[in-house]
Short mmCIF file of C-alpha atoms in Angstrom, two decimals:
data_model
loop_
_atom_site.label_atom_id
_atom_site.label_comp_id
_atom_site.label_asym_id
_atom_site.label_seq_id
_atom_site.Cartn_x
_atom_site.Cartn_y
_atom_site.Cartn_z
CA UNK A 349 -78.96 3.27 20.86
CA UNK A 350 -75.51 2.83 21.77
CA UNK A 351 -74.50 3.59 18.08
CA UNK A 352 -76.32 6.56 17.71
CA UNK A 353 -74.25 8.36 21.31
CA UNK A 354 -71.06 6.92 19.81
CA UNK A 355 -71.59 9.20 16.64
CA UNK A 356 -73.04 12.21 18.51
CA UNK A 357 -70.10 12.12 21.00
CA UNK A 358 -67.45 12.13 17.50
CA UNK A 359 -69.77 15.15 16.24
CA UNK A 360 -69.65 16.97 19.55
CA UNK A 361 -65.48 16.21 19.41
CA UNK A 362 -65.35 18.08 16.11
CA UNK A 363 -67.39 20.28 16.48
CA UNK A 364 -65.78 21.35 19.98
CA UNK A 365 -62.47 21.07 18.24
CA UNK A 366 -63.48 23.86 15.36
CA UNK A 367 -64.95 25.95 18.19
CA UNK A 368 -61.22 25.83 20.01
CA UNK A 369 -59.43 26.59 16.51
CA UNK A 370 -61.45 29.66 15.77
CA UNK A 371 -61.67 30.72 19.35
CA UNK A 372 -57.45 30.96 19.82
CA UNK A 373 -57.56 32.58 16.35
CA UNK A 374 -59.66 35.27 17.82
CA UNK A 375 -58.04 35.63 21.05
CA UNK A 376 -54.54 35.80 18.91
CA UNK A 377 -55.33 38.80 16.44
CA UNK A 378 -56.96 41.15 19.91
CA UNK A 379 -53.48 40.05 21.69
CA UNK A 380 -51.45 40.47 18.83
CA UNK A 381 -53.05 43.02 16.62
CA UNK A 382 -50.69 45.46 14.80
CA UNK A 383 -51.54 48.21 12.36
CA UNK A 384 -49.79 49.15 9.08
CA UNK A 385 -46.74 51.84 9.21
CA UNK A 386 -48.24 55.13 7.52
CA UNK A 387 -45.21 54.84 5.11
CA UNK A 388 -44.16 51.72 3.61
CA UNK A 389 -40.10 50.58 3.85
CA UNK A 390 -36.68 53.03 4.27
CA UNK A 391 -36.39 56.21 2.39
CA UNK A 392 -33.02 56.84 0.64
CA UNK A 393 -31.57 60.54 0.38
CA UNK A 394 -30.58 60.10 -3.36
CA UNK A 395 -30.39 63.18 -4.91
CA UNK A 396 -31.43 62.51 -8.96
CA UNK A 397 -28.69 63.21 -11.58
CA UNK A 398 -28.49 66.61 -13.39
CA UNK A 399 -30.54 67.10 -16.11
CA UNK A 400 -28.65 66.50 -19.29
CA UNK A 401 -25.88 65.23 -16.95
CA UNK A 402 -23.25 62.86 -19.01
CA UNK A 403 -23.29 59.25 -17.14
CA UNK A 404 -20.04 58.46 -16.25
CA UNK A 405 -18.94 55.02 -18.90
CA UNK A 406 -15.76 52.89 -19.08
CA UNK A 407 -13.40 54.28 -22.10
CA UNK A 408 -12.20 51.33 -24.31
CA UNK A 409 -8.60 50.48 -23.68
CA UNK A 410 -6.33 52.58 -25.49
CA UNK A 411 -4.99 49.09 -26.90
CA UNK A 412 -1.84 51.21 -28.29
CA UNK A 413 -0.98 52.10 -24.34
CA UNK A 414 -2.03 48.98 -22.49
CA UNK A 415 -1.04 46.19 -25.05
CA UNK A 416 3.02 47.15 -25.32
CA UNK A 417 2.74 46.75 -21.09
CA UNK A 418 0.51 44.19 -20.64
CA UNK A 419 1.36 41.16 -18.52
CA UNK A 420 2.10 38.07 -20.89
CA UNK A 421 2.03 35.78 -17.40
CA UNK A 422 -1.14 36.89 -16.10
CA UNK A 423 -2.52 36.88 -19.63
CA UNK A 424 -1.90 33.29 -19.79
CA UNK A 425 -2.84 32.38 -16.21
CA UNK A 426 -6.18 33.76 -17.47
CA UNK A 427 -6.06 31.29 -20.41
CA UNK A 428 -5.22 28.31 -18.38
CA UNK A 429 -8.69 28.26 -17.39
CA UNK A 430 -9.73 27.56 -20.67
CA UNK A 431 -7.81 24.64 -21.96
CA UNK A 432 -10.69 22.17 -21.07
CA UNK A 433 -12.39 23.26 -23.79
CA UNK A 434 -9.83 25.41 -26.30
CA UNK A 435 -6.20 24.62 -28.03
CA UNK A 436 -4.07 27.32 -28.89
CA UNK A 437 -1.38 25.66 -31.07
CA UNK A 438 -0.49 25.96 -34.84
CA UNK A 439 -2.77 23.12 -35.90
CA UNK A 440 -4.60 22.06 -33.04
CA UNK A 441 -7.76 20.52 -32.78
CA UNK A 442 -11.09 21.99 -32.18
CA UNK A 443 -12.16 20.67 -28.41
CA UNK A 444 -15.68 21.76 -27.03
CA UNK A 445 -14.47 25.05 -28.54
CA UNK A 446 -12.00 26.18 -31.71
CA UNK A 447 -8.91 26.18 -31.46
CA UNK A 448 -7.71 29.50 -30.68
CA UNK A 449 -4.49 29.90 -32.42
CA UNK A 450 -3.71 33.26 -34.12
CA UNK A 451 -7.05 34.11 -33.33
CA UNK A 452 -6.62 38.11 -32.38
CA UNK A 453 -7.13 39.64 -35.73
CA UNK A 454 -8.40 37.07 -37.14
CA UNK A 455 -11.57 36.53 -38.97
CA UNK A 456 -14.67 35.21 -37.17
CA UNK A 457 -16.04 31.51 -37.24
CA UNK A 458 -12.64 30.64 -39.11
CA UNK A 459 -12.63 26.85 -37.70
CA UNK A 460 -13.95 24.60 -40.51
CA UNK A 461 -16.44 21.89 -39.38
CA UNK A 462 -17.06 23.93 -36.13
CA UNK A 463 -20.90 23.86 -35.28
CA UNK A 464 -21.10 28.07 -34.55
CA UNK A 465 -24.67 29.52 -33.33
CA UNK A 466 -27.19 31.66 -35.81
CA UNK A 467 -26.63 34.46 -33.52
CA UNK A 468 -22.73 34.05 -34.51
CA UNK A 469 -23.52 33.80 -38.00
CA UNK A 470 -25.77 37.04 -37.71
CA UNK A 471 -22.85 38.92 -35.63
CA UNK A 472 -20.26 37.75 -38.79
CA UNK A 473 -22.09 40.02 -40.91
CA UNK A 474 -21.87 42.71 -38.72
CA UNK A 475 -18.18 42.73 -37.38
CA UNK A 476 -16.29 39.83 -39.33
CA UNK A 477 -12.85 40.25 -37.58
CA UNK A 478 -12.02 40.06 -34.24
CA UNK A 479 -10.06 43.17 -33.69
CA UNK A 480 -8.95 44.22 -30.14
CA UNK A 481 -12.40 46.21 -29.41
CA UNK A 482 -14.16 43.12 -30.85
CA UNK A 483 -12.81 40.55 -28.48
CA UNK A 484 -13.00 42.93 -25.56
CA UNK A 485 -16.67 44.02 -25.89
CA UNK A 486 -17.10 40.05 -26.17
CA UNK A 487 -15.16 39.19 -23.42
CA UNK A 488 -16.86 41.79 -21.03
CA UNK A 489 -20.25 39.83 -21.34
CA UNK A 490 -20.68 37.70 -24.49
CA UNK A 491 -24.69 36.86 -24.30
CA UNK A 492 -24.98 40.89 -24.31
CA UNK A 493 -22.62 41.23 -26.94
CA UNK A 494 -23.80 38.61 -29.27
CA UNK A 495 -27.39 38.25 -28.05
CA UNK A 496 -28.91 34.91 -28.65
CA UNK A 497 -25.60 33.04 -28.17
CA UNK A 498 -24.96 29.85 -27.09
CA UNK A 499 -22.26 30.93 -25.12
CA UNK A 500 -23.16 30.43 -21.37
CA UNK A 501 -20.52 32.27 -19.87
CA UNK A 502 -20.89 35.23 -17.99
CA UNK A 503 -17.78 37.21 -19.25
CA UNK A 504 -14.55 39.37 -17.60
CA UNK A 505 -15.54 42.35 -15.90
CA UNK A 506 -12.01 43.14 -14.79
CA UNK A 507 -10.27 45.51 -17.18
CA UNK A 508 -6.75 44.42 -17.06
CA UNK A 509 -7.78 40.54 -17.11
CA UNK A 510 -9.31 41.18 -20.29
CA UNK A 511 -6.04 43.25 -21.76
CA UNK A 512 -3.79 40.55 -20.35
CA UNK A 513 -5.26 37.67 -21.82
CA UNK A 514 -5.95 39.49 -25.63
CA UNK A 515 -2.16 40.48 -25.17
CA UNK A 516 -1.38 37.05 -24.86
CA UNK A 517 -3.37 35.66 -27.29
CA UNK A 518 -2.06 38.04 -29.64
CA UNK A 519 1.70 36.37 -28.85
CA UNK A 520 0.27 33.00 -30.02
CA UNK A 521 0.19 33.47 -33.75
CA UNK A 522 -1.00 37.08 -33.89
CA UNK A 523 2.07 39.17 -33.47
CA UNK A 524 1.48 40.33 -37.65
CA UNK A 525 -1.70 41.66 -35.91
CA UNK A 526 -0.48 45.70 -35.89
CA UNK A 527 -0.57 47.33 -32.35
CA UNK A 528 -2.11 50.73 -33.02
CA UNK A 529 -0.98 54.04 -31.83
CA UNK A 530 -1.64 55.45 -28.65
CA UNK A 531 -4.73 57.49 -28.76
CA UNK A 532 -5.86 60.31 -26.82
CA UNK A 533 -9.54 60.30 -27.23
CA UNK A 534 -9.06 57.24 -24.96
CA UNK A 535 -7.06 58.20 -22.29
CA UNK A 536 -8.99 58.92 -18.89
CA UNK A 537 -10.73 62.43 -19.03
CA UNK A 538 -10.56 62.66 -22.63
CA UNK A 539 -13.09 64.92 -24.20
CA UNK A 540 -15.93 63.17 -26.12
CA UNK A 541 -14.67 63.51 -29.72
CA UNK A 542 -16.49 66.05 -32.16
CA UNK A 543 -20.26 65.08 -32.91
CA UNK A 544 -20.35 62.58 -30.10
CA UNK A 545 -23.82 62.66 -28.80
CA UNK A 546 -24.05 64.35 -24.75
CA UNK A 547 -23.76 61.65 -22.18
CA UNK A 548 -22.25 59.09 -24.95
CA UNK A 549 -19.12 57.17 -23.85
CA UNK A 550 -16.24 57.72 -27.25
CA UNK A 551 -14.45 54.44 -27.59
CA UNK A 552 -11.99 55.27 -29.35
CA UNK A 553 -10.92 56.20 -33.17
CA UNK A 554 -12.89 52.83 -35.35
CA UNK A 555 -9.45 53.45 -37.47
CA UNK A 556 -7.36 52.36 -35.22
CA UNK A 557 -8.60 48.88 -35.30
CA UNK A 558 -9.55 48.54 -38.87
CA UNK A 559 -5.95 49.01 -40.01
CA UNK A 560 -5.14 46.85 -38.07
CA UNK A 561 -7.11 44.22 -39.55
CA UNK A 562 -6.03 44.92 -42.92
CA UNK A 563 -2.27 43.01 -41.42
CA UNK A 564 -4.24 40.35 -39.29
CA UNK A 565 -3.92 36.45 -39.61
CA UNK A 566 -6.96 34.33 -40.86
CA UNK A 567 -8.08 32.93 -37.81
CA UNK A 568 -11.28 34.05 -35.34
CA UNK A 569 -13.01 32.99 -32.64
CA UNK A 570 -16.01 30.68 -32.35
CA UNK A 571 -18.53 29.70 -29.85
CA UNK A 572 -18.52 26.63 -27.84
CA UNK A 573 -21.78 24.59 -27.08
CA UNK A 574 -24.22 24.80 -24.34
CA UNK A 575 -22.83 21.67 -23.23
CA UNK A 576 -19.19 22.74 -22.20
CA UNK A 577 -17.85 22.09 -19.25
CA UNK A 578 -18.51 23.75 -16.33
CA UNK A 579 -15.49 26.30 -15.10
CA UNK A 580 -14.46 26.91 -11.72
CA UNK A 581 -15.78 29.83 -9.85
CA UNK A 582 -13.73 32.93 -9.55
CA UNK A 583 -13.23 36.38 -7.44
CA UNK A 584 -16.57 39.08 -8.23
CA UNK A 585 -13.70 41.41 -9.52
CA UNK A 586 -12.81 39.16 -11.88
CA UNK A 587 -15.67 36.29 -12.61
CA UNK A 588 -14.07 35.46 -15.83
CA UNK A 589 -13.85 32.25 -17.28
CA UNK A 590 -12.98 31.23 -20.75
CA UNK A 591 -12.23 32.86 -24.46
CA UNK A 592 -15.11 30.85 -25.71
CA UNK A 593 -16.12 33.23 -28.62
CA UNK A 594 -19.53 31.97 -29.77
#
């Protein structure tokens, strides 16, 4: 008998326990009951864009203005960054990435025996040399350049840290690399050229470049593996890291 009022005092427990549970739930939501806002979150005053208004896009360097100033020191500051994984002497080895020497100019995946990415080999056929526009594009943000790359880094967003560095570059074994003429179409508030489509950034005269290449060096750029090292963080304006070209 004694059993049987041991278990019916452990039922009563529980079940008094489940009554005081759901009886503080109830007593909560009266106390605190709130009721949704008629309108959901902040509006913004954000007047829309113009129709057929042109969206305002970066100009390519006008490599013919910036290069012949550019600063050499800062340029390879930049680079330092990079030597865990790149050379950049006549001759040097390949590290986690090619060695870089004469590379502006040069032709793409030049390094023999270097392991590049299908998404390089695919991008070869496309542009094969890297001419100034090339290696900036790539610089900017290589995965949206070359999609499919192995290259993991997130690129230069800073303008001048990106003309710096090609401009030194180009002083280690590019200098036969022609510096083109300054051109207006990319000078800030230059009209779109002729034909350009409305709202379409110009990037400059293709010609510039390409006769350039005709004097360049046989080197390029290649990738370096997902394994690289990791590089040290830097300032938003400038969250560069390394030349990697992959």
């Amino acid at each position: 008998m004694s059993g049987d009022l041991k278990w019916n005092k452990i039922m009563g427990a529980v079940l008094a326990t489940g009554f005081v549970i759901v009886g503080v739930q109830q007593v909560t939501a009266a106390i605190y009951h709130t009721e949704a806002p008629e309108k959901m979150g902040y509006f913004v005053d954000a007047p829309e864009e113009a129709a057929g208004g042109a969206a305002e896009v970066e100009l390519a360097p006008d490599w013919g203005t910036v290069l012949p100033t550019a600063d050499l020191g800062a340029g390879e500051a930049a680079f330092a960054r990079c030597q865990a994984c790149h050379t950049v002497t006549a001759g040097g080895p390949n590290g986690t990435g090619p060695n870089l020497y004469g590379v502006v100019g040069g032709p793409v995946m030049h390094a023999a025996g270097f392991a590049y990415s299908d998404a390089f080999t695919a991008h070869k056929a496309e542009a094969p040399t890297w001419t100034y526009d090339e290696l900036d594009q790539f610089l900017t943000a290589p995965g949206r350049h070359i999609p499919g790359t192995k290259m993991s880094f997130a690129g230069i967003r800073d303008t001048q840290t990106r003309v710096n560095l090609i401009a030194w570059l180009r002083s280690q074994g590019s200098t036969g690399f022609a510096i083109p003429a300054p051109d207006p179409t990319r000078q800030p508030g230059a009209a779109p050229a002729e034909g350009a489509a409305e709202g379409e950034a110009v990037e400059g005269t293709v010609a510039t470049d390409s006769a350039a290449a005709t004097a360049a060096p046989a080197t390029g750029v290649a990738e370096q593996p997902t394994t690289q090292q990791t590089m040290p963080a830097q300032p938003a304006a400038d969250s560069a890291e390394t030349t990697n070209a992959r």
